[in-house]
C-alpha cells in the first residue's frame, strides 16, 4: 500500500513539473466588418455582435483561435477603440498605448496570444489602411491575402502568433 501511495504521489508531482502544452482550439476570435464605419472588429465573445449582427456589421467568421485565459507562454492582447476615427486596434505591447493615448481608449484584455515570432502558433499579420474613407486596422493569418500591402492596406507587422481557425 505504501508503494502504491508513493507511486501516486510521484505521478501527481510529475504532472505539475512537466510543462503542459496549452490549447487554444476552443476559443475562436470572431471577425466582423462594417463598411459604413470602415472598421474591422475582433472578439472572443460572440454575444457582443452575434452571428447576425445589425447596424451595418457583417459576421466574417473565425479569424483564428486564441486563449480566453492566460496560459504559459502567452501574452495579453489589448483592445482599444478610437471614437474619432471609428477604429478598433489590438496590440500585445502595453507600452504602445497603455490606458489610452492619441484618441485611443483602452477597452480591456480581449484574449491571450503567443508573442510575435514565437515557436508556437502561426503569425497574425497586422495591416493599416489610412485611406480617408477607411482608417482601419485589419488582422489576418493569411499573408497571401494582402502580402506586403494591397488595395490601400499597408503591412505593419506580425502582431502576435495564434492558432489557426478550425
Coordinates of C-alpha atoms in Angstrom, one line a residue:
X1 CA 0.0 0.0 0.0
X2 CA 2.8 2.3 0.9
X3 CA 4.4 1.7 -2.6
X4 CA 1.1 2.5 -4.4
X5 CA 0.7 5.8 -2.4
X6 CA 4.3 6.7 -3.2
X7 CA 3.8 5.9 -6.9
X8 CA 0.6 8.0 -7.0
X9 CA 2.3 10.9 -5.2
X10 CA 5.2 10.8 -7.7
X11 CA 2.8 10.8 -10.7
X12 CA 0.9 13.7 -9.3
X13 CA 4.1 15.6 -8.7
X14 CA 5.3 14.9 -12.2
X15 CA 2.0 16.4 -13.6
X16 CA 2.9 19.7 -12.0
X17 CA 6.6 19.6 -13.0
X18 CA 6.2 18.6 -16.7
X19 CA 5.3 21.6 -18.9
X20 CA 1.8 21.4 -20.2
X21 CA 1.1 22.4 -23.8
X22 CA -1.7 25.0 -23.9
X23 CA -4.5 24.5 -26.4
X24 CA -6.3 27.4 -27.9
X25 CA -8.5 25.4 -30.2
X26 CA -11.6 26.0 -28.2
X27 CA -11.5 29.8 -28.2
X28 CA -12.4 31.4 -31.6
X29 CA -11.6 35.0 -32.3
X30 CA -14.6 36.2 -34.3
X31 CA -14.1 38.7 -37.1
X32 CA -16.6 41.4 -38.1
X33 CA -16.6 44.1 -40.8
X34 CA -18.6 47.3 -41.0
X35 CA -18.3 49.0 -44.4
X36 CA -20.2 52.1 -43.2
X37 CA -17.8 52.9 -40.4
X38 CA -14.8 51.2 -42.2
X39 CA -13.9 49.1 -39.1
X40 CA -12.8 45.5 -38.6
X41 CA -13.7 44.2 -35.1
X42 CA -12.4 41.1 -33.3
X43 CA -13.9 39.5 -30.2
X44 CA -13.9 36.2 -28.4
X45 CA -17.4 37.0 -27.1
X46 CA -19.9 36.0 -29.9
X47 CA -22.6 37.8 -27.9
X48 CA -21.1 41.2 -28.5
X49 CA -22.4 41.3 -32.0
X50 CA -23.7 37.8 -32.7
X51 CA -23.8 35.7 -35.8
X52 CA -26.4 38.0 -37.5
X53 CA -25.3 41.5 -36.3
X54 CA -27.1 44.7 -37.1
X55 CA -26.1 48.3 -37.6
X56 CA -24.1 47.6 -40.7
X57 CA -21.9 44.9 -39.2
X58 CA -21.2 41.7 -41.1
X59 CA -20.0 38.5 -39.5
X60 CA -16.9 37.4 -41.4
X61 CA -16.2 34.2 -39.5
X62 CA -13.4 33.0 -37.2
X63 CA -10.1 34.8 -37.8
X64 CA -8.1 32.4 -35.6
X65 CA -8.1 30.6 -32.3
X66 CA -6.7 32.2 -29.1
X67 CA -6.8 31.7 -25.3
X68 CA -9.5 33.0 -23.1
X69 CA -7.2 32.9 -20.1
X70 CA -3.5 33.4 -19.6
X71 CA -1.6 30.2 -20.3
X72 CA 2.2 29.6 -20.0
X73 CA 3.9 31.2 -23.0
X74 CA 1.1 33.6 -23.8
X75 CA 0.7 37.4 -23.6
X76 CA -2.3 39.7 -23.3
X77 CA -4.0 41.0 -26.4
X78 CA -5.2 44.5 -25.5
X79 CA -8.2 46.0 -27.3
X80 CA -8.6 49.7 -28.0
X81 CA -11.2 51.9 -29.7
X82 CA -10.8 55.3 -31.3
X83 CA -14.1 57.2 -31.4
X84 CA -12.6 60.0 -33.6
X85 CA -11.8 57.6 -36.5
X86 CA -14.2 54.7 -35.6
X87 CA -11.5 52.1 -35.5
X88 CA -10.6 49.1 -33.2
X89 CA -7.0 48.4 -32.6
X90 CA -5.3 45.4 -31.0
X91 CA -1.8 45.1 -29.6
X92 CA 0.3 42.9 -27.4
X93 CA 2.5 45.9 -26.4
X94 CA 1.0 47.6 -23.3
X95 CA 3.6 50.4 -23.6
X96 CA 2.2 51.3 -27.1
X97 CA -0.9 53.0 -25.7
X98 CA -1.3 51.9 -22.0
X99 CA -4.7 53.0 -20.6
X100 CA -5.1 55.1 -23.8
X101 CA -3.4 57.8 -25.8
X102 CA -3.7 59.7 -29.1
X103 CA -7.5 59.3 -29.1
X104 CA -7.4 55.6 -28.3
X105 CA -9.4 54.3 -25.4
X106 CA -8.5 51.1 -23.6
X107 CA -11.3 48.6 -23.6
X108 CA -9.9 45.5 -21.9
X109 CA -7.7 42.4 -22.5
X110 CA -9.5 40.7 -25.3
X111 CA -7.7 37.4 -25.0
X112 CA -4.2 35.9 -24.8
X113 CA -1.9 35.0 -27.7
X114 CA 1.6 33.9 -28.3
X115 CA 4.2 36.6 -28.7
X116 CA 5.2 37.6 -32.2
X117 CA 7.7 35.2 -33.7
X118 CA 7.1 32.6 -31.1
X119 CA 7.8 29.0 -31.9
X120 CA 4.2 28.3 -31.1
X121 CA 1.3 29.1 -33.4
X122 CA 1.3 30.9 -36.7
X123 CA 1.7 34.6 -37.5
X124 CA -1.2 37.0 -37.1
X125 CA -0.4 39.9 -39.5
X126 CA -1.4 43.5 -38.9
X127 CA -2.4 45.9 -41.7
X128 CA -3.3 49.5 -41.6
X129 CA -5.4 51.4 -44.2
X130 CA -5.1 55.1 -43.8
X131 CA -7.5 55.9 -46.7
X132 CA -9.7 58.8 -45.5
X133 CA -12.8 56.6 -46.1
X134 CA -11.5 53.7 -44.1
X135 CA -8.8 54.4 -41.4
X136 CA -8.9 50.8 -40.2
X137 CA -6.6 48.1 -38.8
X138 CA -7.0 44.6 -40.2
X139 CA -5.6 41.3 -38.9
X140 CA -5.2 38.0 -40.7
X141 CA -3.3 34.7 -40.6
X142 CA -3.1 34.6 -44.4
X143 CA -0.1 36.7 -45.6
X144 CA -1.0 36.0 -49.2
X145 CA -4.3 37.9 -48.7
X146 CA -2.5 41.2 -48.8
X147 CA 1.2 40.3 -48.8
X148 CA 3.3 43.5 -48.2
X149 CA 0.3 45.6 -48.9
X150 CA -2.5 45.9 -51.5
X151 CA -5.8 47.9 -52.1
X152 CA -4.8 50.7 -49.7
X153 CA -3.7 48.3 -47.0
X154 CA -0.1 48.6 -45.7
X155 CA 1.7 45.8 -43.9
X156 CA 2.5 46.9 -40.3
X157 CA 3.9 43.9 -38.5
X158 CA 3.5 40.4 -37.2
X159 CA 1.4 41.4 -34.2
X160 CA 1.5 38.0 -32.5
X161 CA 1.1 34.3 -33.1
X162 CA -2.1 32.5 -32.8
X163 CA -3.6 29.0 -33.6
X164 CA -5.2 28.6 -37.0
X165 CA -9.0 28.7 -37.3
X166 CA -10.6 25.2 -37.3

